[in-house]
Tab-separated table of C-alpha atoms and ligand atoms in Angstrom:
chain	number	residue	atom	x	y	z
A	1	UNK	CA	-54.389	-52.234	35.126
A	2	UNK	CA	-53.884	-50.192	38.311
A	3	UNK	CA	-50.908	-50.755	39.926
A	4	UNK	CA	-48.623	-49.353	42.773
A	5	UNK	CA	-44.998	-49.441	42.723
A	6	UNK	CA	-43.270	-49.291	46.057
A	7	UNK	CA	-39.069	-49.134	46.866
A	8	UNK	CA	-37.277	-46.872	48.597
A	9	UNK	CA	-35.865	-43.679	46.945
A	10	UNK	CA	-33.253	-44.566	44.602
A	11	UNK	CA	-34.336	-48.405	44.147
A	12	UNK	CA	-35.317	-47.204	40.421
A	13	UNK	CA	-39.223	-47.459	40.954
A	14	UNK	CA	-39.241	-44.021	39.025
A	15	UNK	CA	-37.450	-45.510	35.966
A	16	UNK	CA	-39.202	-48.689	35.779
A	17	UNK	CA	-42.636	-46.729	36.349
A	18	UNK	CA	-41.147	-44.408	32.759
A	19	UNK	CA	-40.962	-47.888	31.235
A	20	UNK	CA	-44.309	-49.884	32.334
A	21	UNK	CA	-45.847	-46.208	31.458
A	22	UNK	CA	-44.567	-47.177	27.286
A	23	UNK	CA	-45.514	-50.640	27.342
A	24	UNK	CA	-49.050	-50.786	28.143
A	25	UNK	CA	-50.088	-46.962	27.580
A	26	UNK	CA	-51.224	-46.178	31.352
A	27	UNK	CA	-50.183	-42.852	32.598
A	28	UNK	CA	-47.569	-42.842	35.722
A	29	UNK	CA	-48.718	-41.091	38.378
A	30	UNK	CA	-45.675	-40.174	40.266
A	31	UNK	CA	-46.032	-37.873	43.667
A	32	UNK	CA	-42.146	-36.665	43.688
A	33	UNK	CA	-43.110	-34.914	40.307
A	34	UNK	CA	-46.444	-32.811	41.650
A	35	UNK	CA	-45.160	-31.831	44.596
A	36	UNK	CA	-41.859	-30.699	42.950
A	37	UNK	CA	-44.361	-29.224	40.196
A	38	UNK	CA	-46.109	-27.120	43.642
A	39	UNK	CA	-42.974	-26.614	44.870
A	40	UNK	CA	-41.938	-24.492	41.517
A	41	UNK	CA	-45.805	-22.557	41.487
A	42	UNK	CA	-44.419	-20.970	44.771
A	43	UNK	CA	-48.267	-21.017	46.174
A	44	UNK	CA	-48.377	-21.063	49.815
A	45	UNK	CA	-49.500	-25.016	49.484
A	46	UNK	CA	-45.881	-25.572	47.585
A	47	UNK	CA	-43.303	-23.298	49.708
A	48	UNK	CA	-45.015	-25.170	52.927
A	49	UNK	CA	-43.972	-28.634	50.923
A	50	UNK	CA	-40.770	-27.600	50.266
A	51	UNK	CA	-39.743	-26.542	53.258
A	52	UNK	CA	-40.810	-29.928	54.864
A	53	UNK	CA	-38.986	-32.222	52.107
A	54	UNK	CA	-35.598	-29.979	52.681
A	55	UNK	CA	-35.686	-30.702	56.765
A	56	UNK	CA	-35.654	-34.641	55.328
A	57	UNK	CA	-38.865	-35.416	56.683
A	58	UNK	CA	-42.283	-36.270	54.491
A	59	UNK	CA	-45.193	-34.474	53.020
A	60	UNK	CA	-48.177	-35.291	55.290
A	61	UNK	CA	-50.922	-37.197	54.819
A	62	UNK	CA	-53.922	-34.784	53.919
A	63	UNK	CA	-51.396	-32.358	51.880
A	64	UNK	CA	-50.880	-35.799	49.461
A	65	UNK	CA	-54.061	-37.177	48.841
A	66	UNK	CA	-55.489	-33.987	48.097
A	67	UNK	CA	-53.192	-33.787	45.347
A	68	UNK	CA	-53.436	-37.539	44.613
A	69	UNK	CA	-57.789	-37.427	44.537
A	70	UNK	CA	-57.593	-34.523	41.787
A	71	UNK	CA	-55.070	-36.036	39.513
A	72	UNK	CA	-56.449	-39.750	39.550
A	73	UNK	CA	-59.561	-38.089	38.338
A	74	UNK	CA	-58.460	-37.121	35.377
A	75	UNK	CA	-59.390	-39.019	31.887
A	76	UNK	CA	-56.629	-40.487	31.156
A	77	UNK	CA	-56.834	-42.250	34.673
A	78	UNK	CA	-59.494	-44.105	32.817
A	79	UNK	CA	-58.019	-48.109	32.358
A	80	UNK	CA	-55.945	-47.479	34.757
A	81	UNK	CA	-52.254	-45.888	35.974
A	82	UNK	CA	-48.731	-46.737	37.694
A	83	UNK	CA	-48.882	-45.067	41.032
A	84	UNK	CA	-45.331	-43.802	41.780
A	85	UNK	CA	-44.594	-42.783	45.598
A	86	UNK	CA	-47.915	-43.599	46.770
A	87	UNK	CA	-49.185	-44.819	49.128
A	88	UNK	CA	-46.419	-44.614	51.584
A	89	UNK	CA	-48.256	-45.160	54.721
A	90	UNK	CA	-50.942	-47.360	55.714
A	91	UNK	CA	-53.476	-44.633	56.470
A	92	UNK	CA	-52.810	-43.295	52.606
A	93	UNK	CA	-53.362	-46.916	51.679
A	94	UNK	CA	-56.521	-46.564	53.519
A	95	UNK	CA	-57.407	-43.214	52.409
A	96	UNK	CA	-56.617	-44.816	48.366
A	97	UNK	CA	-59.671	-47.659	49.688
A	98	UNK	CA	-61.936	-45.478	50.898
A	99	UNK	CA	-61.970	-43.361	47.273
A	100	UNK	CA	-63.183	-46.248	45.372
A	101	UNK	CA	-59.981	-47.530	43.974
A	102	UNK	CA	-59.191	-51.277	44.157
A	103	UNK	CA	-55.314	-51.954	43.450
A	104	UNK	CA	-54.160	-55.121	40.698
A	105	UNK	CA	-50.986	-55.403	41.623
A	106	UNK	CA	-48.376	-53.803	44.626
A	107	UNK	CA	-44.955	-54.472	42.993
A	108	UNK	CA	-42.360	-53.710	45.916
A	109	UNK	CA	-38.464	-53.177	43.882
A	110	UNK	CA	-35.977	-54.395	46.930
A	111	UNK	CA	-32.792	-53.050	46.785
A	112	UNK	CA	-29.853	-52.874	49.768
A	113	UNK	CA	-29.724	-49.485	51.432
A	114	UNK	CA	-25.794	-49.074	50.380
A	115	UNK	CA	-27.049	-49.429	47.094
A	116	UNK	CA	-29.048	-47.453	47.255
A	117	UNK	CA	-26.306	-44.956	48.792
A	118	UNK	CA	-24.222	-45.174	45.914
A	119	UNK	CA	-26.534	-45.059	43.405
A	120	UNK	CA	-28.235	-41.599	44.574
A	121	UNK	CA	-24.899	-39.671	44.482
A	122	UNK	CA	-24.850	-39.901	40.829
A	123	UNK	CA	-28.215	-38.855	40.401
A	124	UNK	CA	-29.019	-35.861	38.811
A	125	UNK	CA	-32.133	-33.332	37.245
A	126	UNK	CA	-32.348	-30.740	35.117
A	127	UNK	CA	-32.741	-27.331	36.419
A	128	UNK	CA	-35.073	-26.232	33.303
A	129	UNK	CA	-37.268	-29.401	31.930
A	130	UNK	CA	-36.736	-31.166	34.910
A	131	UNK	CA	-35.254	-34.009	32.906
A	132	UNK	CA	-33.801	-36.773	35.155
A	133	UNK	CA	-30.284	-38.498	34.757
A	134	UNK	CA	-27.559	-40.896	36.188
A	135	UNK	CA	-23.599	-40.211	35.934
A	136	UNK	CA	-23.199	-44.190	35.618
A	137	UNK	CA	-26.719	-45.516	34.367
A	138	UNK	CA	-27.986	-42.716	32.361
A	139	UNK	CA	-25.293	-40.097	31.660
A	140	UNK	CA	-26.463	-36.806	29.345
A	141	UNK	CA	-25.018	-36.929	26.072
A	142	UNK	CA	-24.106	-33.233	26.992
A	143	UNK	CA	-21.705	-34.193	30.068
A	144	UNK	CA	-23.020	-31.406	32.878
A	145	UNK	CA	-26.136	-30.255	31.147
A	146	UNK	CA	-29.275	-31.119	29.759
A	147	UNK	CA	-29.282	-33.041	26.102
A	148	UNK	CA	-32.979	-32.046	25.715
A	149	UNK	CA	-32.938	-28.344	26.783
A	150	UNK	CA	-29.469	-27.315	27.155
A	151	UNK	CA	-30.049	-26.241	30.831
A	152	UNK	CA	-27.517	-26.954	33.786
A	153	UNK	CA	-28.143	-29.961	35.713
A	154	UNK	CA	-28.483	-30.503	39.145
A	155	UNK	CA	-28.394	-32.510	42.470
A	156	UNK	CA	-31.868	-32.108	43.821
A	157	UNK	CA	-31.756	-30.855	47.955
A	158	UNK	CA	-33.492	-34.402	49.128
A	159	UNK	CA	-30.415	-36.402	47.363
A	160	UNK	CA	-28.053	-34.887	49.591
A	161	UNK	CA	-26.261	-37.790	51.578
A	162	UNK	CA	-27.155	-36.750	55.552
A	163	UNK	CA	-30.944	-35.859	53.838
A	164	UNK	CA	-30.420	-39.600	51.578
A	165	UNK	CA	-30.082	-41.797	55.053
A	166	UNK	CA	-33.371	-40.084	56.882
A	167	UNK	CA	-35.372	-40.717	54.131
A	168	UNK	CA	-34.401	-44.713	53.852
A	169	UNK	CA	-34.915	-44.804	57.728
A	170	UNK	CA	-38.427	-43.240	56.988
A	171	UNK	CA	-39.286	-45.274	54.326
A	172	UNK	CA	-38.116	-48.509	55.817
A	173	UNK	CA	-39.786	-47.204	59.265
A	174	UNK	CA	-43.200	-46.634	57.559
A	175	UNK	CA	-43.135	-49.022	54.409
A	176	UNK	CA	-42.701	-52.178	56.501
A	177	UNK	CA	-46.482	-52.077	57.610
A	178	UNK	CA	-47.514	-51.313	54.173
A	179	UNK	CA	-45.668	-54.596	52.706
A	180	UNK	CA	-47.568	-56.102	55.467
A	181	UNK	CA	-50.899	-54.430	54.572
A	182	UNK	CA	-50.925	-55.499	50.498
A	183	UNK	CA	-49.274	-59.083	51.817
A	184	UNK	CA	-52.341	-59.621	53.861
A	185	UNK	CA	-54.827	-58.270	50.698
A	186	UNK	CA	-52.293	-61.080	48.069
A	187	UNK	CA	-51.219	-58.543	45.589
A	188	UNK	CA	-47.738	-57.911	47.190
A	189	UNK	CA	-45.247	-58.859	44.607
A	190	UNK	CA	-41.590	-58.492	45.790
A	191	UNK	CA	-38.833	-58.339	42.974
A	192	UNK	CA	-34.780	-57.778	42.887
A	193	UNK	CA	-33.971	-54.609	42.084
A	194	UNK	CA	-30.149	-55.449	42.144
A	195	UNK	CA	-29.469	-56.798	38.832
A	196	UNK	CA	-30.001	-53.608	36.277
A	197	UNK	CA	-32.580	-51.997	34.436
A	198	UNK	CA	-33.881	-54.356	32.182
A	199	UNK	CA	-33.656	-57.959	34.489
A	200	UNK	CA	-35.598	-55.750	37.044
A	201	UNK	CA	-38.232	-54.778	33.814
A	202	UNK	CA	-38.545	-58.576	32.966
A	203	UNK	CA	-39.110	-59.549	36.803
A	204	UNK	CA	-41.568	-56.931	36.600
A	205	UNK	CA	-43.319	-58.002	33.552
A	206	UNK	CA	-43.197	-61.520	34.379
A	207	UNK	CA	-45.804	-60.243	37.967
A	208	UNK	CA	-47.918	-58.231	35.991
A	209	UNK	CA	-48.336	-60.932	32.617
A	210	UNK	CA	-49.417	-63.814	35.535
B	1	ZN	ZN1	-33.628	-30.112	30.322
């Protein structure tokens, strides 16, 4: 089952990717979590990332599916994965084609952008395992810091509001043709992402058991 999750940052694709990744044993491959992953290495590839994702704008093209080609590689890639925050852009979708990779299922979570607003000001990660949390939706049973490790959690540079609002212009700017791309190959599959965790999980399930 190879499938590709698509919503803009905040819509929960992350979370729901966590969950699919339980249910049917296929490893989530999430971009957000290598590059932050480079990012921490501090190689020249990862400060050159970083300094790109804290101006707001996104990692190009070549820099991603370089990073994308290695990991989808690995065994446990095998019967198949949850692609997280890729493909963004058509020419990624393109570049996914030309490896040899033929998508199930493109499941696009649609949530409003003040939503989406609201919900990324309560977001949170931990500054040591890189745990990830929600002051409403997932709250640490430790209040400020991490119930796993202990360590202080934190509001991530790319959550920041002004930062928040370029990214859903990019996304919306660059993930319209993309829709339009999987619509035209039939394995678009649009669900609510308003409702909540689990009706969005059972919307989900309901595409993917069809
Ligand atoms: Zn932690």
């Amino acid at each position: 089952m190879k499938i590709i999750m698509l919503g803009a940052p905040g819509a929960g694709k992350g979370t729901q990717a966590e969950i699919l990744n339980k249910k049917y044993g296929i490893p989530t491959i999430s971009t957000g979590a290598i590059i932050r992953e480079a990012i921490k290495s501090g190689s020249e590839l990862g400060n050159k990332v970083k300094a790109i994702i804290e101006s707001g704008n996104l990692v190009s093209d070549d820099i991603v599916i370089e990073i994308i080609k290695k990991r989808l590689a690995e065994k446990d890639c095998e019967n198949g994965f949850i692609l997280d925050g890729f493909p963004r852009t058509v020419a990624q979708a393109d570049a996914l084609y030309d490896m040899g990779i033929s998508i199930d299922k493109v499941i696009s979570i649609e949530v409003d952008d003040d939503d989406i607003i609201k919900r990324l000001s309560g977001r949170r990660e931990c500054s040591g395992c890189r745990s990830t949390y929600h002051v409403d939706s997932k709250p640490s049973a430790k209040g400020d810091d991490c119930e796993k490790c202990g360590a202080p959690l934190t509001i991530r540079p790319d959550d920041e509001p002004e930062t928040i609002k370029k990214r859903l212009d990019v996304y919306h700017e660059q993930t319209e043709a993309l829709k339009d791309y999987y619509e035209g190959k039939k394995i678009l599959h649009k669900v609510c992402g308003s409702n909540g965790i689990e009706a969005t999980t059972k919307s989900i399930v309901a595409v993917l058991e069809n």
